[in-house]
Short mmCIF file of C-alpha atoms and ligand atoms in Angstrom, two decimals:
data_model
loop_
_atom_site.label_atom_id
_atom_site.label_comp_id
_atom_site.label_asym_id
_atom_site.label_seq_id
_atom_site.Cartn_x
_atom_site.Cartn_y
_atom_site.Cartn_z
CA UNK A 1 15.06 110.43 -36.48
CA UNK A 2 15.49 106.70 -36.61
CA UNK A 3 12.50 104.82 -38.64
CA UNK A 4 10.50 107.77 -39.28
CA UNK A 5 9.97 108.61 -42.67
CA UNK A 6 7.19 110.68 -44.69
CA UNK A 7 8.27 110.00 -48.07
CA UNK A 8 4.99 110.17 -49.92
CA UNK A 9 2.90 111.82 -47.37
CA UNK A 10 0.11 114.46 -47.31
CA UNK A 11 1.36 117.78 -45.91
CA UNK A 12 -0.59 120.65 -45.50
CA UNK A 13 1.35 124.18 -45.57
CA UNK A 14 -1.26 126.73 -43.70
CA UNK A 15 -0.17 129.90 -45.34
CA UNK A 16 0.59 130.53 -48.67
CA UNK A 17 3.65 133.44 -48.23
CA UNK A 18 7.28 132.83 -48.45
CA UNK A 19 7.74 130.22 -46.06
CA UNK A 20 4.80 128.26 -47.10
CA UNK A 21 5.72 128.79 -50.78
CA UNK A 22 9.24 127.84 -50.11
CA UNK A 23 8.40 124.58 -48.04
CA UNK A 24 5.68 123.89 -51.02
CA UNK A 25 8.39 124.14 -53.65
CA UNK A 26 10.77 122.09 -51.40
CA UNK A 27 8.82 119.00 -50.56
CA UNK A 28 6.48 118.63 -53.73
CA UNK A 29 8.74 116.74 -54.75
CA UNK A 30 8.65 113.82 -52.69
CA UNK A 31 5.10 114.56 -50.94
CA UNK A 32 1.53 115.65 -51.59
CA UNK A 33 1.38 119.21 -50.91
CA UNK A 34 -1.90 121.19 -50.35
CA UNK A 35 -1.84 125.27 -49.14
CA UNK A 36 -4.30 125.77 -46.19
CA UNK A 37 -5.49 129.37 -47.71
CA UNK A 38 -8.27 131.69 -46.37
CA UNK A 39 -8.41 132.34 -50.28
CA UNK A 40 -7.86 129.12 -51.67
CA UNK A 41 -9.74 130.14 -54.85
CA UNK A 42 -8.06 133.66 -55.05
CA UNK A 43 -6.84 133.44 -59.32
CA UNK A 44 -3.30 135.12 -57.78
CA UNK A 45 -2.77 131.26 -56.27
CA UNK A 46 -3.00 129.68 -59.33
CA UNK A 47 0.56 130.15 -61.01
CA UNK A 48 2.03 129.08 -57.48
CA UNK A 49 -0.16 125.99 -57.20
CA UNK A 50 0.95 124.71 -61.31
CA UNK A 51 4.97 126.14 -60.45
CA UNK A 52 4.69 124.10 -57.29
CA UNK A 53 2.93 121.08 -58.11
CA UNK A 54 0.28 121.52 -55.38
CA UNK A 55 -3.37 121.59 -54.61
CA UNK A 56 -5.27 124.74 -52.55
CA UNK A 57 -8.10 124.82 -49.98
CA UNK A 58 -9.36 125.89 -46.78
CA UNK A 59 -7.31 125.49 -43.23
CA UNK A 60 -9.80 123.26 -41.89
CA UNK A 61 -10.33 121.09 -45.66
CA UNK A 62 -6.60 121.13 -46.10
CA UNK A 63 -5.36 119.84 -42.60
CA UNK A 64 -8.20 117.69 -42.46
CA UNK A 65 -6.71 115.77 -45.24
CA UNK A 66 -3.19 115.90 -44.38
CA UNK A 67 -1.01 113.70 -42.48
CA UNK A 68 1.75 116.22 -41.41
CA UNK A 69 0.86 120.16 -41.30
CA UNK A 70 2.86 122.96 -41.49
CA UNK A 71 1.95 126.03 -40.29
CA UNK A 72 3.42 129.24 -41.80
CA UNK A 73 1.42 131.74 -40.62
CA UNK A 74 2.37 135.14 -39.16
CA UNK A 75 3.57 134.33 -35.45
CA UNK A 76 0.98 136.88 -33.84
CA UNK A 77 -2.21 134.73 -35.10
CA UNK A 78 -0.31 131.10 -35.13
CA UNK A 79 -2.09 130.20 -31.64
CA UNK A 80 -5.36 131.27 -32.78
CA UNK A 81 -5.46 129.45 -36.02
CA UNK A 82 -3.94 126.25 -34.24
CA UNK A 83 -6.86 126.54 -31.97
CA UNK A 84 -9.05 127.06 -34.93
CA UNK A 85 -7.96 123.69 -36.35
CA UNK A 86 -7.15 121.92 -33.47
CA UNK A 87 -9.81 118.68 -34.35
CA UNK A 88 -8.11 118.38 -37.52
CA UNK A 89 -4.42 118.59 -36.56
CA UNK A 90 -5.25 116.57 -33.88
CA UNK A 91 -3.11 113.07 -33.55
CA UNK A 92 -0.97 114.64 -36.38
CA UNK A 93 2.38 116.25 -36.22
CA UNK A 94 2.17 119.84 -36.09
CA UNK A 95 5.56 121.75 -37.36
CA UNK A 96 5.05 125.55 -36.23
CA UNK A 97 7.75 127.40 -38.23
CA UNK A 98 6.64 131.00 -36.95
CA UNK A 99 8.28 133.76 -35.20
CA UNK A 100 6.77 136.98 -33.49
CA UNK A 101 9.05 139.41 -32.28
CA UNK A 102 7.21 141.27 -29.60
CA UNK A 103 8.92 140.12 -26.38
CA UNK A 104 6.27 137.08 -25.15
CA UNK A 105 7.58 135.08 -22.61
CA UNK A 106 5.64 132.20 -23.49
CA UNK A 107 6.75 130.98 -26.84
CA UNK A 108 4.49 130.32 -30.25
CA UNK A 109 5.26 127.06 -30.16
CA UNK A 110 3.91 126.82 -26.80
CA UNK A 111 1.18 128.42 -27.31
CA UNK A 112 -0.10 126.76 -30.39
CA UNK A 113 0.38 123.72 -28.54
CA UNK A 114 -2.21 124.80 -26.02
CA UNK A 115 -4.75 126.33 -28.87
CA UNK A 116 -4.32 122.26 -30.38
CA UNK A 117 -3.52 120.20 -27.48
CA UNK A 118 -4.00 117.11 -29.18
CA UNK A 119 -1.22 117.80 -31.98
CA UNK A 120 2.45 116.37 -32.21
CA UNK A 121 3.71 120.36 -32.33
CA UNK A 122 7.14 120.44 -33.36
CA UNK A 123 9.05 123.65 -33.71
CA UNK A 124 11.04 123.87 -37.31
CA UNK A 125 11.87 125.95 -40.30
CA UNK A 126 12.27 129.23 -38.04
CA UNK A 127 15.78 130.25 -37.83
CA UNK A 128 16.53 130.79 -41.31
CA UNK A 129 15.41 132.65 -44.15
CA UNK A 130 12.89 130.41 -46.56
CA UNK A 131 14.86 132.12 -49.34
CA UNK A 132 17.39 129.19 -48.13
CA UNK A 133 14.69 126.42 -47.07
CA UNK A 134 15.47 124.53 -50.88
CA UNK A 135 18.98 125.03 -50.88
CA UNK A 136 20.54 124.90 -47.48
CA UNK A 137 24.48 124.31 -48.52
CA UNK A 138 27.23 126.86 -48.37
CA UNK A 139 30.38 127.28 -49.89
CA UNK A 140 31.27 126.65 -46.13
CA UNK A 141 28.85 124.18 -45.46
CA UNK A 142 25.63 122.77 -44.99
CA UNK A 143 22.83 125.04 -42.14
CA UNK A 144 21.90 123.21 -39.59
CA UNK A 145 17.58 122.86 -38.86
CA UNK A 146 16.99 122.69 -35.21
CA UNK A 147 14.15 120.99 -34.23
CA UNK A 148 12.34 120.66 -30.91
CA UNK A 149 8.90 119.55 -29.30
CA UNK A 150 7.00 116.12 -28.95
CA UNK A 151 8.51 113.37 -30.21
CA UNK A 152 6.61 112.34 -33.27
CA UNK A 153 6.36 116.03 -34.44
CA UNK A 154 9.95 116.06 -33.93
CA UNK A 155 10.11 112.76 -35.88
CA UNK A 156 8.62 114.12 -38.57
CA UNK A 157 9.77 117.64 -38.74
CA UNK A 158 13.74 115.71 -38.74
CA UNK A 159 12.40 113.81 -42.14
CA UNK A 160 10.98 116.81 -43.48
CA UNK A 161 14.08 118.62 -42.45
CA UNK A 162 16.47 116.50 -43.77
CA UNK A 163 15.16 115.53 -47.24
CA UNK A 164 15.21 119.62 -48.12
CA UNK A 165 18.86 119.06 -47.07
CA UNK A 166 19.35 120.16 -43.85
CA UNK A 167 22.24 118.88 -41.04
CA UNK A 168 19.26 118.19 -38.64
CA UNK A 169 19.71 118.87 -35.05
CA UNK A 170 17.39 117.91 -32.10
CA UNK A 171 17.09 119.89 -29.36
CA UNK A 172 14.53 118.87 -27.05
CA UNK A 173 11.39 119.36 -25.80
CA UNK A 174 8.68 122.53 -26.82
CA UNK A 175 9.84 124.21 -23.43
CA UNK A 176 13.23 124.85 -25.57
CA UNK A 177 11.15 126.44 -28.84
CA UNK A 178 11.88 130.12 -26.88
CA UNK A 179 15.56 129.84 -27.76
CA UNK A 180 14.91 128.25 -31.67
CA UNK A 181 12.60 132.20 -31.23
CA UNK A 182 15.83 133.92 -29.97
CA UNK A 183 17.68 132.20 -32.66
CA UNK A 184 15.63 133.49 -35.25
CA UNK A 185 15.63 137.44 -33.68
CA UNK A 186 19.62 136.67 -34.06
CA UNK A 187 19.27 135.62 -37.62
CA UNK A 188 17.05 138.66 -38.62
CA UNK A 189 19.58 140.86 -37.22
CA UNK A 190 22.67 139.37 -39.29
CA UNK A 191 20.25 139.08 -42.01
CA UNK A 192 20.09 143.21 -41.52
CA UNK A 193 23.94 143.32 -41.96
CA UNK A 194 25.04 140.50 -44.01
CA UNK A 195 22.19 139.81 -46.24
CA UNK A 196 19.37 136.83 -46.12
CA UNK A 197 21.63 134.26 -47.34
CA UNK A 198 23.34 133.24 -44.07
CA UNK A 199 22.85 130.23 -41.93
CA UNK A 200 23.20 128.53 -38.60
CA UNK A 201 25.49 125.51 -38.36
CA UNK A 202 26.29 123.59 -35.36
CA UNK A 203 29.64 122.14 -35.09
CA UNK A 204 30.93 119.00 -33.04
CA UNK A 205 27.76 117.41 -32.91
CA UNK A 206 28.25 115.24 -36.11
CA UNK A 207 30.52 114.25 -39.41
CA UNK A 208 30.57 117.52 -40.44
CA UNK A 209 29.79 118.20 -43.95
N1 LIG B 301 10.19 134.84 -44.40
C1 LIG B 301 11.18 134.11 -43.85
O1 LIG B 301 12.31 134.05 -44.38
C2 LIG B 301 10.91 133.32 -42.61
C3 LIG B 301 11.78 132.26 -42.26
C4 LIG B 301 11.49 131.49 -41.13
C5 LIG B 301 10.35 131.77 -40.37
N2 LIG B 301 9.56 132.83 -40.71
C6 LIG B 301 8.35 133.06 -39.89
O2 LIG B 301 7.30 132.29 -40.52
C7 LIG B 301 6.04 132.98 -40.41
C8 LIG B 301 5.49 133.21 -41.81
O3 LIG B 301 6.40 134.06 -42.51
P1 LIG B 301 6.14 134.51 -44.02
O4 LIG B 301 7.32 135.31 -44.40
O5 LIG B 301 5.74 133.37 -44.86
O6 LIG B 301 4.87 135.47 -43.83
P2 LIG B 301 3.87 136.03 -44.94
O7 LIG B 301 4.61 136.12 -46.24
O8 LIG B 301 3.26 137.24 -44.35
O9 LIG B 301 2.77 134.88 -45.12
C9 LIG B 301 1.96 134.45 -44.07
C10 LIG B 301 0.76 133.74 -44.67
O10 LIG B 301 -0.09 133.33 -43.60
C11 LIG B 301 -1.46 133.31 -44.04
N3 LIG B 301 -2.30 133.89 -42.99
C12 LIG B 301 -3.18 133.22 -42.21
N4 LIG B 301 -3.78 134.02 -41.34
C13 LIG B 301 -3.28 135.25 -41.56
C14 LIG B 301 -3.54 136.52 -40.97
N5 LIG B 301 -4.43 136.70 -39.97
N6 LIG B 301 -2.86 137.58 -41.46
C15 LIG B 301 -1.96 137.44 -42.47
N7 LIG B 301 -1.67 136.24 -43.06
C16 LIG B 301 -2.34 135.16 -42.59
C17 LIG B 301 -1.52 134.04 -45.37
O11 LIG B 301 -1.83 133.07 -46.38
P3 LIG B 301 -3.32 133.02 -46.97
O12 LIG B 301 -3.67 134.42 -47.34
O13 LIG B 301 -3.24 132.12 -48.16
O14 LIG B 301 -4.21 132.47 -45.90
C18 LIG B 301 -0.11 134.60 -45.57
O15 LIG B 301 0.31 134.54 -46.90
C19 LIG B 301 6.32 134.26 -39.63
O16 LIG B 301 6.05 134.05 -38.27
C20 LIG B 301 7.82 134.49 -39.84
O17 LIG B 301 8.42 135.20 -38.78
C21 LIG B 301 9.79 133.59 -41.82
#
């Protein structure tokens, strides 16, 4: 995304399980990283938070603080903790990277939107394994990270995106976060046959690589 950068900026990652953990490890680098936790203080944390590089606390403390959040929670309670932070995501791109695999019409993304209406919710980081999320090139070629939702989520979710190493693709608005949710029901199933280290890339749309 043209202009948008968030080199040196405070994410939050709400969850601390494999996708959090991967994203953590992935952007420490180049960003502040504090967990959101329900057991920020929990000792278990504490060789994740020195391998990482990051900080822990509370949802709310955490995303209060940040300037971009992640959330990486399971897809079944994503809305309700959205709507449990929504004053401090508010203003503030909002990058749901959840799936739930139940058959809802109405996608997460969607519905975290509505449980923090104020957010920038972008839809990211859900159609491929986070075993992958820090090292997203192939013998065959670099995965693509589609992206969707408002514009400044999208923005930011692209830079995010991007800088782990990612081919990043737009595809427009939140209404189109169902397929990204299809997407990732696809990937779990050739994850099932050919093992978690496979990945989505979309051809014709740029210089290849
Ligand atoms: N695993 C993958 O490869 C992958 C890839 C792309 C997308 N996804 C999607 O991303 C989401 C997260 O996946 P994950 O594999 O990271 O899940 P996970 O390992 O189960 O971790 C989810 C984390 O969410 C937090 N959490 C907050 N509220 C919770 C609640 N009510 N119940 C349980 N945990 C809660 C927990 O952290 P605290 O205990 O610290 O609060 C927990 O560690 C899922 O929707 C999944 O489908 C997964």
């Amino acid at each position: 995304m043209d202009g948008v950068t968030t080199t040196g900026a405070r994410v939050a990652v709400v969850g601390t399980g494999s996708v959090g953990r991967a994203l953590a490890r992935g952007l420490a680098a180049d960003h502040e990283v504090r967990f959101g936790s329900r057991t920020p203080d929990d000792p278990s944390l504490r060789g994740v938070l020195d391998d990482v590089g990051a900080t822990a606390a509370t949802p709310s403390e955490a995303t209060a603080w940040a300037d971009v959040v992640l959330l990486a929670v399971p897809g079944p309670v994503a809305a309700s903790v959205a709507g449990d932070l929504a004053a401090t995501v508010a203003g503030k791109p909002l990058i749901d990277c959840t799936n739930r695999f139940d058959g809802d019409e109405e996608s997460v993304a969607e519905a975290v939107a509505a449980a923090a209406p104020a957010a920038h919710v972008a839809k990211a980081f859900n159609t491929i394994g986070a075993n992958r999320f820090t090292d997203p090139t192939f013998p065959d070629g670099t995965a693509t990270m589609f992206v969707c939702g408002d514009d400044a989520g999208v923005a930011a979710a692209s830079d995010l995106a991007a800088g782990l190493g990612f081919d990043v693709v737009a595809v427009g608005g939140l209404e189109t976060a169902r397929h990204l949710e299809a997407l990732a029901a696809l990937w779990v199933a050739l994850a099932g046959t050919y093992g978690r280290d496979v990945g989505f890339r979309l051809l014709g749309v740029g210089d290849g690589g």
